[in-house]
Amino acid sequence: MQSIAAKRSALSWVVNFSVIAIVLVWLFPTTGLFVSSFRTADQITSSGWWSSLTTQEKQNAPIRIGGEETEADGLFVIEGRLFEAEDVLVRAWGTSSRRPNEFAPGDTTELTKDRTLTVQEDGSYRFTAAVSQEGERLPRVFTSASTPPEFTTDNYETMLFDEGSSDSMGKAFMNTFIVTIPATVIPILFAAFAAYALAWMQFPGRAILIAAVVALLVVPLQLALIPLLKFHNQIGIGKGYLGIWFAHTGFGLPLAIYLLRNYMVSLPKDIIENARVDGATDFQIFTRIILPLSFPALASFAIFQFLWVWNDLLVARVFLIDSSGQTTVMTNHIVELLGTRGGNWEILATAAFVSIVVPLCVFFFMQKYLVRGLLAGSVK
Amino acid sequence: MAELKLRDVEKTYPGNVNVLRDINLDIEQGELVVFVGPSGCGKSTLLRMIAGLESISGGTMEIDGMLVNDIPPSLRGIAMVFQSYALYPHMTVRENMSFALKIAKKSKSEIDAAVENAARILQLEPLLDRLPKALSGGQRQRVAIGRSIVRDPKVYLFDEPLSNLDAALRVATRLEIAQLKEQMPNSTMIYVTHDQVEAMTLASRIVVLANKSIAQVGTPLELYETPENEFVAQFIGSPAMNLLSGTVTETGERTVVKLNGGGTAVSSVATTEADKGLSVNVGVRPEDLVKVEDNPLFTGDVTITEALGEVTILYFNDSSEKLISKLPGIHKSLRGQTVHLGAAPEKVHLFADGKSLLYRN
């Protein structure tokens, strides 16, 4: 007994540890993407996402002062603010790249040619000169400032809603839905009928059909791309939504039928026979008994298929995306962004997060159907 | 008129596997017929053929005068209670019971009335809105029965309905089924079981199935008192009937058999002169054996005693022919002793070639 208990606890440790490890491995980059997508390009280049929640002390790039010149008491004065944001506090400042932290806030420094500069803690400055600075190069100010946490939704606005921007993936986002939803629903509909027939209806050739479905499971998708596209072109579908729906349906069906048939065949035979004695037709048995009881299998396949279609690039490239640019999908859009905006992490992080947030929602929505014990109480 | 009429029914599975043949049976309205037999004798298959869940390979089957060989289950006027209950797990008790009527497109009021009626008979009223998983085993069984009552069938079919219940519940549910039958005297029921207590207590007639065909049909007491063959003799009754081989020495109104084990058996079964010298098996039930002084049928040493209180079962395992006897009262002291046993002539059965001599002619 003792050894069994010890084994079990060791095993449960392994299980717990693995779960924690998996959760961390998964959560860490996801959180990173999520946080980064709300930061500005400057913030991303100057600090990591993990420090985004704390006030940061950092050396800012030099800012050249400028503004309207006013004359007062024989001095030419320029006043203004270094930062647009209100809550940035200057810790130290300087006018030379060698000593960027030379002065404290509030100090006044004498520059050459009878000019002075004062920078206050809140970033406002006052510059005075004996002669007009019209046409002169004004000095640069180096600051070391502390910035409170700041988040912006600008990235999302640029990515999703800014029609003018070439980065905008609003169109690609919608296109992906247009591809994914029918490409998930159609195979489930077909497969559920087929699975019922293969599981519970007697007809000649049933075993061969099942074998064929299993055989189709192992056919590599790439093998079928060219012939299928040729076929689509011949029958006049060409590239387009109809074509990609058919393609995804076809590629998804073997797994769907196999999965659902195996689930349905495991439902108690007595229930189906009882329904038959009760006078239900095959169609009624299917819709009123089998479908409600097959929810876990339907949901798991729906999640599979949704993820696969959502993340698909290859099939979309072959069957959908043409040179018009109107039929791009998110995966393709992100690939293009990587090429054109490879350095703009805020754009890439936002794009990546947009593309994973939908599958996440689908998973959490469908997860409640992945329940055990659906058959409880039916048969003993 | 017979409610159910089977003529030369047989069942052959693909690959020429014959599981049932020569099934001839008439079941009248209001009867409760029990199919019993050892495991694999085809009793469930026969029931499923009546239900329409298995095809009929040969012969004819009529329900209420209508040939039903190729009629689907739902049109045969039968309702079946499955061994596993087979409740629809995603439907409440009410939905479970009304499913068949909804399929048949009955009106709402008609369905409600039928469900209420069945729920009243089975005392399921407080449970109507529960899901099957919230019911106990006995309640599930009642729902399964209720589902068939609702359909008001010509024939009820029960496929080992009690075998999933624990012992105490089984006795209680058996009584409930007996009461149910009393409440619905005109309903015809066919009941499959391997439990002979269920068969003996519930049945108006028992059909014993053995070796792919019917061994005997009769009331429980007919089967017990006048079995047609050795199989039925040994299958009905517990412990099983003793069979002792011997040779007929005297014939007439009473037959005397000289047993190979040394004893002499006298039976009230009549024989003719021609039977003299016939090799027979003498059958005596353990409970019909009594201790005697003279002319014992059997003499042997008791090897094991099992005192059950009201009876003591004696095993004679060392003798040339093994024998079991059941004596009223407690006789633990008999262990190891030599006992002489005899039986009243009318309790002694004679079998030749496995068939009872009583049923010759």
XYZ file of C-alpha atoms in Angstrom:
741
model
C 0.000 0.000 0.000
C 2.695 2.386 1.045
C 4.667 1.978 -2.127
C 1.566 2.636 -4.183
C 0.859 5.801 -2.236
C 4.458 6.930 -2.613
C 4.383 6.250 -6.341
C 1.191 8.139 -6.735
C 2.493 11.191 -4.934
C 5.703 11.137 -6.975
C 3.653 10.871 -10.121
C 1.363 13.676 -9.082
C 4.432 15.820 -8.446
C 5.607 15.130 -11.966
C 2.161 15.936 -13.287
C 1.886 19.155 -11.311
C 5.358 20.224 -12.285
C 4.713 19.521 -15.955
C 1.459 21.450 -15.859
C 3.162 24.429 -14.275
C 6.005 24.238 -16.789
C 3.593 24.067 -19.716
C 1.539 26.947 -18.372
C 4.642 29.080 -17.931
C 6.076 28.231 -21.328
C 2.763 29.175 -22.843
C 1.891 32.163 -20.729
C 5.250 33.945 -20.766
C 5.441 34.835 -24.467
C 1.699 35.405 -24.667
C 1.796 37.936 -21.879
C 4.843 39.514 -23.506
C 2.987 39.926 -26.767
C -0.065 41.236 -24.980
C 1.865 43.849 -22.999
C 4.072 44.859 -25.891
C 1.069 45.441 -28.103
C -0.003 48.263 -25.775
C 3.394 50.022 -25.704
C 4.859 52.616 -28.001
C 7.776 51.967 -30.275
C 10.035 54.081 -28.008
C 9.122 52.132 -24.923
C 9.725 48.833 -26.664
C 13.169 49.848 -27.860
C 14.243 51.268 -24.508
C 12.962 48.628 -22.070
C 11.508 45.153 -21.878
C 7.810 44.486 -21.432
C 8.334 43.169 -17.909
C 9.305 46.669 -16.731
C 6.307 48.316 -18.304
C 4.328 48.443 -15.068
C 6.936 50.368 -13.090
C 8.106 53.996 -13.329
C 11.236 54.087 -15.426
C 14.305 56.188 -15.171
C 15.886 56.489 -18.539
C 18.209 58.543 -20.634
C 16.156 60.232 -23.326
C 17.301 61.021 -26.783
C 18.435 64.656 -27.058
C 15.638 67.109 -27.711
C 16.360 70.296 -29.618
C 14.508 73.193 -28.080
C 12.475 75.468 -30.261
C 9.478 77.764 -30.300
C 8.336 81.344 -30.575
C 10.857 83.955 -29.546
C 9.599 86.815 -27.364
C 11.491 89.924 -26.359
C 11.400 91.053 -22.722
C 13.705 93.319 -20.690
C 16.195 93.341 -23.531
C 16.375 89.586 -23.651
C 15.076 87.256 -26.253
C 13.220 84.441 -24.484
C 11.995 81.082 -25.710
C 9.793 79.057 -23.364
C 8.311 75.662 -23.892
C 8.069 72.102 -22.729
C 10.410 69.249 -23.488
C 7.777 66.516 -23.262
C 4.237 66.325 -24.369
C 3.277 63.993 -21.547
C 2.394 65.730 -18.293
C 3.815 63.316 -15.788
C 7.367 62.904 -16.966
C 9.772 64.149 -14.332
C 13.266 65.366 -15.173
C 15.878 63.913 -12.843
C 18.945 65.507 -14.405
C 19.805 67.266 -17.593
C 22.681 68.606 -19.599
C 23.540 70.235 -22.886
C 26.508 68.149 -23.841
C 26.476 64.535 -24.952
C 29.590 64.031 -22.791
C 27.861 65.130 -19.599
C 24.158 64.510 -20.181
C 23.397 64.597 -16.468
C 25.360 67.710 -15.553
C 22.591 69.801 -13.983
C 19.764 69.253 -11.566
C 16.233 70.359 -12.379
C 15.811 74.087 -11.712
C 19.472 74.875 -12.399
C 20.354 77.596 -14.846
C 23.345 77.152 -17.065
C 25.349 79.732 -18.913
C 25.850 78.855 -22.524
C 28.170 80.505 -24.919
C 27.290 83.864 -26.501
C 25.427 85.189 -23.405
C 22.744 82.593 -23.553
C 21.195 80.807 -20.555
C 18.962 77.773 -20.242
C 16.854 76.681 -17.313
C 15.043 73.328 -17.203
C 12.486 72.669 -14.505
C 11.564 69.289 -13.064
C 8.308 69.116 -15.006
C 10.179 69.487 -18.307
C 9.399 73.137 -18.977
C 12.378 75.201 -20.030
C 13.304 78.843 -20.390
C 15.972 79.929 -22.849
C 17.321 83.455 -22.945
C 19.727 85.141 -25.307
C 21.131 88.644 -25.680
C 20.507 88.717 -29.413
C 17.782 87.283 -31.538
C 18.306 83.620 -32.286
C 16.445 83.874 -35.577
C 18.111 81.442 -37.935
C 20.521 80.115 -35.250
C 20.752 76.507 -34.254
C 19.304 76.203 -30.786
C 21.000 73.905 -28.270
C 19.971 70.322 -27.611
C 18.911 69.170 -24.171
C 19.858 65.796 -22.850
C 17.551 64.612 -20.110
C 17.385 61.759 -17.718
C 13.723 61.482 -16.886
C 11.430 59.141 -15.025
C 8.375 58.107 -16.944
C 5.349 56.545 -15.222
C 3.777 53.411 -16.791
C 2.032 54.326 -19.968
C -0.111 52.238 -22.262
C -1.613 53.101 -25.554
C -4.222 51.578 -27.830
C -2.761 53.368 -30.807
C -1.233 50.172 -32.124
C -4.638 48.535 -32.274
C -6.132 51.556 -33.922
C -3.414 51.507 -36.540
C -3.665 47.780 -37.066
C -7.402 47.295 -37.069
C -9.266 50.500 -37.780
C -6.991 52.766 -39.770
C -8.222 52.166 -43.288
C -5.561 54.347 -44.845
C -2.553 52.651 -43.295
C -0.870 49.990 -45.344
C -0.237 48.109 -42.103
C -3.929 47.855 -41.371
C -5.030 44.284 -40.953
C -8.722 45.021 -40.478
C -9.448 43.630 -43.916
C -7.253 40.596 -43.370
C -8.934 40.031 -40.028
C -12.389 39.985 -41.578
C -11.198 37.822 -44.452
C -9.810 35.314 -42.008
C -13.232 35.047 -40.383
C -14.879 34.675 -43.762
C -12.527 31.790 -44.485
C -12.498 30.177 -41.061
C -16.129 30.036 -39.990
C -17.543 28.216 -43.028
C -14.388 26.098 -43.223
C -15.123 24.944 -39.674
C -18.878 24.547 -39.899
C -19.125 22.783 -43.259
C -16.832 19.846 -42.408
C -18.563 19.335 -39.065
C -21.951 19.168 -40.750
C -20.793 16.718 -43.383
C -18.675 14.679 -41.024
C -21.392 14.283 -38.407
C -23.767 12.756 -40.948
C -21.059 10.557 -42.401
C -19.875 9.481 -38.974
C -23.388 8.450 -37.941
C -23.857 6.426 -41.096
C -20.488 4.750 -40.715
C -21.103 4.040 -37.048
C -24.726 2.945 -36.891
C -26.230 2.252 -40.298
C -25.885 -1.085 -42.023
C -25.054 -0.880 -45.703
C -22.763 -2.779 -48.034
C -19.286 -1.342 -48.375
C -19.289 0.301 -44.974
C -16.044 -1.303 -43.852
C -14.312 -0.288 -47.064
C -15.494 3.288 -46.636
C -14.133 3.411 -43.108
C -10.829 2.007 -44.324
C -10.766 4.645 -47.051
C -11.319 7.406 -44.516
C -8.440 6.112 -42.405
C -6.276 5.874 -45.517
C -7.079 9.478 -46.420
C -5.904 10.583 -42.985
C -2.315 9.887 -43.943
C -2.351 11.554 -47.371
C -0.091 14.594 -47.143
C -1.951 17.787 -47.881
C 0.823 19.150 -50.077
C 0.294 16.259 -52.457
C -3.177 17.448 -53.300
C -2.567 21.174 -53.631
C -1.688 21.417 -57.310
C -4.178 18.877 -58.673
C -6.916 20.399 -56.558
C -6.153 23.934 -57.715
C -6.111 22.741 -61.306
C -9.443 21.103 -60.736
C -10.860 24.263 -59.195
C -9.683 26.259 -62.179
C -11.196 23.756 -64.593
C -14.619 23.790 -63.020
C -14.486 27.561 -62.825
C -14.191 28.176 -59.101
C -10.685 29.494 -59.460
C -9.110 31.254 -56.537
C -11.588 32.557 -54.046
C -13.566 31.905 -50.902
C -15.584 29.053 -52.375
C -12.382 27.313 -53.364
C -10.726 27.643 -49.985
C -13.877 26.520 -48.170
C -13.954 23.399 -50.296
C -10.242 22.843 -49.842
C -10.339 23.139 -46.057
C -13.480 21.025 -45.920
C -11.821 18.323 -47.954
C -8.623 18.355 -45.962
C -10.501 18.367 -42.676
C -13.111 15.729 -43.429
C -11.071 12.525 -42.973
C -10.006 13.489 -39.472
C -13.474 14.773 -38.639
C -15.225 11.620 -39.834
C -12.714 9.384 -38.119
C -12.901 11.265 -34.832
C -16.686 11.539 -34.764
C -17.282 7.981 -35.924
C -15.054 6.617 -33.191
C -16.922 8.677 -30.655
C -20.381 7.795 -31.935
C -19.619 4.104 -32.179
C -18.768 4.162 -28.489
C -22.235 5.413 -27.553
C -24.265 2.631 -25.956
C -25.932 0.458 -28.564
C -28.952 -0.013 -26.325
C -29.836 3.685 -26.491
C -29.933 3.635 -30.257
C -31.861 0.383 -30.388
C -34.296 1.725 -27.853
C -34.832 4.810 -29.977
C -35.415 2.528 -32.936
C -38.023 0.562 -30.972
C -39.512 3.922 -29.962
C -40.093 4.525 -33.644
C -37.385 7.059 -34.382
C -36.047 7.152 -37.915
C -32.316 7.260 -38.537
C -32.544 10.996 -39.032
C -34.416 11.466 -35.768
C -31.965 9.247 -33.918
C -29.166 11.339 -35.367
C -30.581 14.747 -34.530
C -32.250 14.012 -31.210
C -30.012 11.398 -29.621
C -26.626 11.205 -31.302
C -25.928 14.898 -31.876
C -26.676 16.059 -28.319
C -24.566 13.217 -26.950
C -21.694 13.912 -29.341
C -21.116 17.476 -28.206
C -17.693 16.798 -26.674
C -16.431 15.232 -29.895
C -17.999 17.953 -32.037
C -16.488 20.657 -29.844
C -13.019 19.162 -29.869
C -13.065 18.797 -33.605
C -14.418 22.330 -33.993
C -11.503 23.644 -31.940
C -9.020 21.611 -33.984
C -10.390 22.714 -37.294
C -10.814 26.338 -36.273
C -7.206 26.567 -35.074
C -5.887 24.813 -38.125
C -7.769 26.995 -40.580
C -7.105 30.157 -38.613
C -3.362 29.534 -38.568
C -3.192 28.198 -42.083
C -0.995 29.988 -44.569
C -0.250 27.380 -47.191
C -3.787 26.536 -48.251
C -4.769 30.204 -48.211
C -1.810 31.108 -50.428
C -2.724 28.410 -52.908
C -6.484 28.696 -53.035
C -7.324 32.245 -52.011
C -4.685 34.938 -52.144
C -4.289 36.594 -55.520
C -2.378 39.656 -56.642
C -5.289 42.034 -56.015
C -4.447 42.214 -52.310
C -8.143 42.148 -51.457
C -8.175 38.524 -50.365
C -5.318 38.405 -47.929
C -5.641 36.638 -44.598
C -3.991 37.397 -41.280
C -1.196 34.847 -41.492
C -0.251 36.183 -44.888
C -0.542 39.748 -43.655
C 1.795 39.062 -40.762
C 4.309 37.474 -43.106
C 4.216 40.624 -45.218
C 4.587 42.819 -42.135
C 7.651 40.855 -41.117
C 9.168 41.801 -44.408
C 8.197 45.468 -44.549
C 8.106 46.364 -40.854
C 10.558 43.847 -39.427
C 11.869 46.345 -36.887
C 8.554 47.681 -35.682
C 7.939 45.400 -32.808
C 4.890 47.246 -31.617
C 3.208 46.532 -34.957
C 4.319 42.915 -35.021
C 3.328 42.294 -31.408
C -0.103 43.753 -32.014
C -0.574 41.739 -35.181
C 0.514 38.558 -33.431
C -1.744 39.167 -30.488
C -4.744 39.913 -32.674
C -4.138 36.634 -34.446
C -4.013 34.572 -31.244
C -6.789 36.243 -29.323
C -9.565 34.823 -31.479
C -8.481 31.184 -31.183
C -8.161 31.765 -27.452
C -11.741 33.005 -27.247
C -12.930 30.057 -29.331
C -11.138 27.651 -27.058
C -12.544 29.102 -23.861
C -16.025 29.249 -25.348
C -15.966 25.650 -26.608
C -14.192 24.313 -23.564
C -17.418 24.070 -21.580
C -18.673 21.460 -24.008
C -15.626 19.295 -23.425
C -17.259 17.707 -20.446
C -17.034 14.263 -19.104
C -19.974 12.303 -17.793
C -22.377 13.214 -20.520
C -23.630 9.633 -20.587
C -24.049 9.394 -16.837
C -27.253 7.649 -15.853
C -27.986 6.253 -19.258
C -26.786 2.700 -18.961
C -25.266 0.799 -16.130
C -56.315 -15.796 -30.537
C -52.621 -15.896 -29.966
C -50.996 -12.528 -29.375
C -47.653 -13.815 -30.549
C -47.239 -16.805 -32.820
C -43.858 -18.231 -33.791
C -43.671 -20.970 -36.397
C -40.416 -22.789 -37.198
C -38.480 -19.641 -36.447
C -34.752 -19.878 -36.868
C -31.785 -17.545 -36.678
C -28.591 -17.984 -38.622
C -25.795 -15.466 -38.485
C -23.559 -14.801 -41.484
C -21.036 -17.592 -41.857
C -23.734 -20.219 -41.281
C -23.690 -19.923 -37.518
C -27.024 -21.299 -36.420
C -28.113 -20.036 -33.021
C -31.831 -20.848 -32.969
C -33.972 -23.358 -34.829
C -37.420 -24.948 -34.736
C -38.891 -22.344 -32.427
C -42.646 -22.938 -32.233
C -44.458 -20.942 -29.620
C -47.877 -19.397 -29.014
C -48.242 -16.672 -26.431
C -51.771 -15.645 -25.439
C -52.922 -12.213 -24.408
C -52.387 -11.520 -20.714
C -49.627 -14.066 -20.273
C -46.281 -13.367 -18.699
C -43.914 -15.731 -20.441
C -40.378 -16.088 -19.193
C -37.529 -17.287 -21.390
C -34.862 -19.002 -19.332
C -31.790 -20.898 -20.295
C -28.079 -21.046 -19.713
C -25.827 -18.288 -21.031
C -25.574 -18.273 -24.796
C -28.688 -20.362 -25.392
C -30.164 -17.648 -27.611
C -32.881 -16.360 -25.293
C -31.880 -12.723 -25.725
C -31.521 -13.249 -29.456
C -35.058 -14.640 -29.606
C -36.347 -11.626 -27.694
C -34.506 -9.252 -30.016
C -36.005 -11.086 -32.994
C -39.458 -10.534 -31.534
C -38.542 -6.868 -31.011
C -37.372 -6.590 -34.583
C -33.806 -5.718 -33.694
C -32.560 -8.971 -35.241
C -33.759 -10.289 -38.563
C -35.584 -13.602 -38.766
C -33.656 -16.122 -40.857
C -36.507 -18.559 -41.319
C -40.069 -19.315 -40.267
C -42.839 -16.848 -39.525
C -43.699 -14.547 -36.654
C -47.143 -13.068 -36.112
C -48.136 -10.442 -33.573
C -51.875 -10.060 -33.112
C -52.533 -11.877 -36.359
C -50.168 -9.731 -38.414
C -47.114 -11.206 -40.074
C -44.244 -9.113 -38.733
C -41.169 -10.774 -40.216
C -40.219 -7.654 -42.129
C -42.012 -5.005 -40.085
C -39.724 -2.489 -38.328
C -39.672 -2.542 -34.516
C -41.746 0.585 -34.036
C -44.695 -0.795 -36.043
C -44.856 -4.162 -34.314
C -46.719 -2.872 -31.293
C -43.995 -3.928 -28.893
C -42.034 -2.058 -26.246
C -38.745 -3.216 -24.881
C -37.008 -2.697 -21.552
C -33.281 -3.133 -21.954
C -30.935 -4.787 -19.515
C -28.914 -1.569 -19.308
C -32.067 0.643 -19.076
C -30.805 2.592 -22.116
C -32.270 5.859 -20.892
C -31.557 8.930 -22.993
C -29.036 10.638 -20.713
C -29.657 14.171 -21.951
C -33.412 14.064 -21.412
C -35.405 14.345 -18.222
C -37.561 11.469 -17.038
C -40.582 13.142 -18.618
C -38.802 13.616 -21.934
C -37.533 10.062 -21.811
C -41.052 8.739 -21.360
C -42.632 10.988 -23.958
C -39.978 10.504 -26.641
C -41.777 7.693 -28.453
C -45.088 9.549 -28.427
C -43.476 12.716 -29.731
C -41.925 10.724 -32.538
C -45.383 9.323 -33.265
C -46.667 12.944 -33.388
C -49.264 12.466 -30.672
C -50.979 15.575 -29.329
C -49.566 17.322 -26.287
C -52.528 16.495 -24.067
C -52.409 12.857 -25.096
C -48.696 12.665 -24.285
C -49.141 14.355 -20.926
C -51.975 12.031 -19.973
C -49.985 8.941 -20.917
C -46.890 10.109 -19.038
C -48.871 11.049 -15.937
C -50.592 7.685 -15.981
C -47.352 5.742 -16.273
C -45.711 7.907 -13.626
C -48.608 7.206 -11.273
C -48.435 3.457 -11.810
C -44.678 3.441 -11.160
C -44.652 6.178 -8.492
C -42.337 8.306 -10.587
C -44.297 11.565 -10.216
C -41.738 13.384 -8.023
C -38.921 12.423 -10.389
C -40.393 13.570 -13.692
C -38.095 16.556 -14.127
C -34.870 14.860 -13.118
C -32.128 13.685 -15.416
C -31.275 9.986 -15.396
C -27.965 10.631 -13.686
C -29.831 11.929 -10.644
C -31.720 8.661 -10.219
C -30.864 5.481 -8.346
C -30.588 2.156 -10.160
C -34.091 1.051 -9.206
C -35.583 4.387 -10.247
C -33.824 4.194 -13.602
C -35.277 0.740 -14.084
C -38.736 2.098 -13.314
C -38.260 4.905 -15.824
C -37.264 2.323 -18.425
C -40.436 0.381 -17.668
C -42.466 3.596 -17.665
C -41.150 4.407 -21.090
C -42.677 1.193 -22.393
C -45.989 1.593 -20.519
C -46.476 5.000 -22.122
C -46.535 3.402 -25.533
C -49.349 1.032 -24.552
C -47.862 -1.849 -26.552
C -49.448 -5.199 -27.385
C -46.392 -6.990 -26.040
C -43.893 -5.877 -23.420
C -40.392 -7.267 -23.791
C -38.037 -7.347 -20.808
C -34.402 -8.226 -21.418
C -32.953 -9.292 -18.059
C -34.276 -6.121 -16.450
C -33.086 -6.966 -12.957
C -29.579 -8.188 -13.618
C -28.017 -4.764 -13.016
C -29.623 -4.316 -9.616
C -28.176 -5.403 -6.298
C -29.721 -8.356 -4.506
C -32.102 -6.483 -2.200
C -33.322 -4.150 -4.922
C -33.739 -7.081 -7.243
C -36.252 -8.752 -4.936
C -38.139 -5.472 -4.478
C -38.215 -4.718 -8.190
C -39.288 -8.274 -8.950
C -42.297 -7.749 -6.712
C -42.991 -4.430 -8.425
C -43.021 -6.123 -11.794
C -45.385 -8.766 -10.429
C -47.665 -6.001 -9.129
C -47.406 -4.148 -12.412
C -48.595 -7.277 -14.171
C -51.558 -7.458 -11.763
C -52.447 -3.837 -12.514
C -52.374 -4.510 -16.229
C -53.923 -7.990 -16.487
C -54.506 -7.733 -20.226
C -50.947 -6.863 -21.124
C -48.754 -9.541 -22.599
C -45.208 -9.693 -21.329
C -42.153 -11.614 -22.386
C -39.357 -11.673 -19.901
C -35.848 -12.969 -20.404
C -33.751 -14.018 -17.443
C -31.142 -16.507 -16.424
C -32.354 -16.401 -12.837
C -34.709 -19.291 -12.210
C -36.167 -17.682 -9.088
C -37.364 -14.774 -11.230
C -38.692 -17.255 -13.754
C -40.524 -19.384 -11.196
C -42.066 -16.427 -9.335
C -43.086 -14.189 -12.224
C -44.031 -16.506 -15.032
C -47.428 -17.732 -16.013
C -45.499 -19.961 -18.407
C -41.808 -20.640 -18.749
C -39.986 -21.370 -21.977
C -36.749 -23.227 -21.318
C -34.291 -22.724 -24.132
C -31.350 -25.044 -24.523
C -29.078 -26.054 -27.299
C -30.551 -23.649 -29.884
C -34.153 -24.740 -29.425
C -37.001 -24.943 -26.943
C -36.466 -27.671 -24.353
C -39.895 -27.357 -22.741
C -42.766 -24.944 -22.369
C -45.002 -25.057 -19.347
C -46.135 -23.489 -16.122
C -43.434 -23.225 -13.470
C -44.819 -26.167 -11.522
C -45.194 -28.345 -14.611
C -41.536 -27.820 -15.315
C -40.652 -28.624 -11.747
C -42.875 -31.665 -11.313
C -42.870 -33.206 -14.764
C -39.796 -32.174 -16.721
C -39.794 -33.482 -20.266
C -36.101 -34.127 -20.432
C -32.958 -34.320 -18.385
C -31.938 -30.785 -19.283
C -35.086 -29.186 -17.909
C -35.009 -31.531 -14.916
C -31.554 -30.352 -14.001
C -31.999 -26.706 -14.984
C -35.110 -26.072 -12.887
C -34.611 -26.467 -9.164
C -31.631 -25.857 -6.962
C -29.578 -27.881 -6.199
C -30.104 -29.670 -9.489
C -31.938 -32.990 -9.758
C -29.793 -36.098 -9.124
C -29.470 -38.505 -12.028
C -28.524 -42.118 -11.294
C -28.072 -44.692 -14.024
C -29.731 -48.082 -13.831
C -31.638 -50.826 -15.625
C -35.388 -51.485 -15.617
C -36.130 -54.808 -13.904
C -39.895 -54.711 -13.361
C -42.483 -52.993 -15.534
C -46.175 -52.151 -15.210
C -48.024 -49.459 -13.235
C -44.902 -49.162 -11.166
C -41.456 -49.471 -12.574
C -38.571 -50.879 -10.623
C -35.052 -49.903 -11.598
C -31.926 -51.649 -10.405
C -29.393 -48.905 -9.974
C -25.768 -49.362 -10.977
C -24.771 -47.959 -7.608
C -26.481 -50.867 -5.849
C -29.808 -49.366 -4.796
C -33.292 -49.973 -6.088
C -35.627 -47.243 -7.266
C -39.383 -47.567 -7.557
C -41.171 -45.051 -9.770
C -44.834 -44.418 -10.395
C -44.073 -43.910 -14.083
C -45.827 -46.666 -16.025
C -43.804 -48.851 -18.388
C -44.563 -51.755 -20.694
C -43.127 -55.253 -20.842
C -40.913 -54.186 -23.737
C -39.041 -51.799 -21.498
C -37.534 -54.564 -19.388
C -33.749 -54.287 -19.480
C -33.866 -50.708 -20.724
C -31.008 -48.483 -19.562
C -32.488 -45.446 -17.852
C -31.449 -42.506 -15.714
C -33.377 -42.181 -12.516
C -33.983 -38.572 -11.515
C -34.673 -37.599 -7.929
C -34.695 -34.065 -6.618
C -32.474 -33.506 -3.553
C -35.465 -32.288 -1.554
C -37.456 -35.495 -2.338
C -34.842 -37.780 -0.777
C -35.597 -38.941 2.752
C -33.746 -41.163 5.186
C -35.059 -44.753 5.096
C -34.226 -48.032 6.813
C -35.197 -50.623 4.155
C -34.849 -50.779 0.392
C -32.700 -47.725 0.028
C -32.445 -46.026 -3.331
C -28.996 -44.859 -2.431
C -26.452 -45.598 0.273
C -23.350 -43.528 0.804
C -21.050 -41.626 3.131
C -21.750 -37.959 3.665
C -18.652 -36.000 2.634
C -19.837 -32.443 3.155
C -22.789 -30.939 4.964
C -24.108 -27.443 4.428
C -26.494 -26.393 7.172
C -28.632 -23.522 5.936
C -30.921 -23.495 8.948
C -34.203 -24.624 7.518
C -32.486 -27.350 5.482
C -29.204 -29.193 5.450
C -27.615 -30.076 2.142
C -25.679 -33.339 2.135
C -23.051 -34.085 -0.490
C -22.114 -37.671 -1.291
C -18.983 -37.193 -3.343
C -17.123 -40.425 -2.620
C -19.730 -42.848 -3.935
C -19.603 -44.371 -7.366
C -22.362 -41.926 -8.312
C -22.356 -38.462 -6.814
C -25.511 -37.307 -5.156
C -26.906 -34.299 -3.333
C -29.651 -34.445 -0.798
C -31.571 -31.782 1.034
C -33.022 -32.731 4.393
C -35.275 -30.441 6.425
C -33.759 -29.280 9.702
C -30.167 -29.330 10.924
C -28.092 -32.475 10.508
C -24.496 -31.395 10.890
C -23.669 -34.572 12.798
C -24.275 -36.684 9.684
C -20.924 -35.739 8.210
C -18.809 -38.836 7.626
C -21.693 -41.178 8.424
C -23.302 -43.717 6.154
C -26.823 -42.732 5.201
C -29.583 -44.690 3.445
C -31.849 -42.573 1.283
C -35.109 -43.314 -0.487
C -37.887 -41.437 -2.276
C -41.631 -41.759 -2.770
C -42.416 -43.479 -6.137
C -44.311 -40.448 -7.488
C -41.205 -38.303 -6.970
C -38.953 -40.574 -9.005
C -38.483 -39.546 -12.663
C -37.251 -41.869 -15.378
C -35.297 -40.722 -18.409
C -34.176 -42.772 -21.365
C -31.886 -41.126 -23.914
C -32.347 -37.854 -22.105
C -36.163 -37.870 -22.559
C -38.658 -38.467 -19.802
C -40.510 -41.811 -20.040
C -43.621 -39.959 -18.858
C -43.876 -38.122 -22.157
C -43.376 -41.169 -24.361
C -46.136 -42.216 -26.794
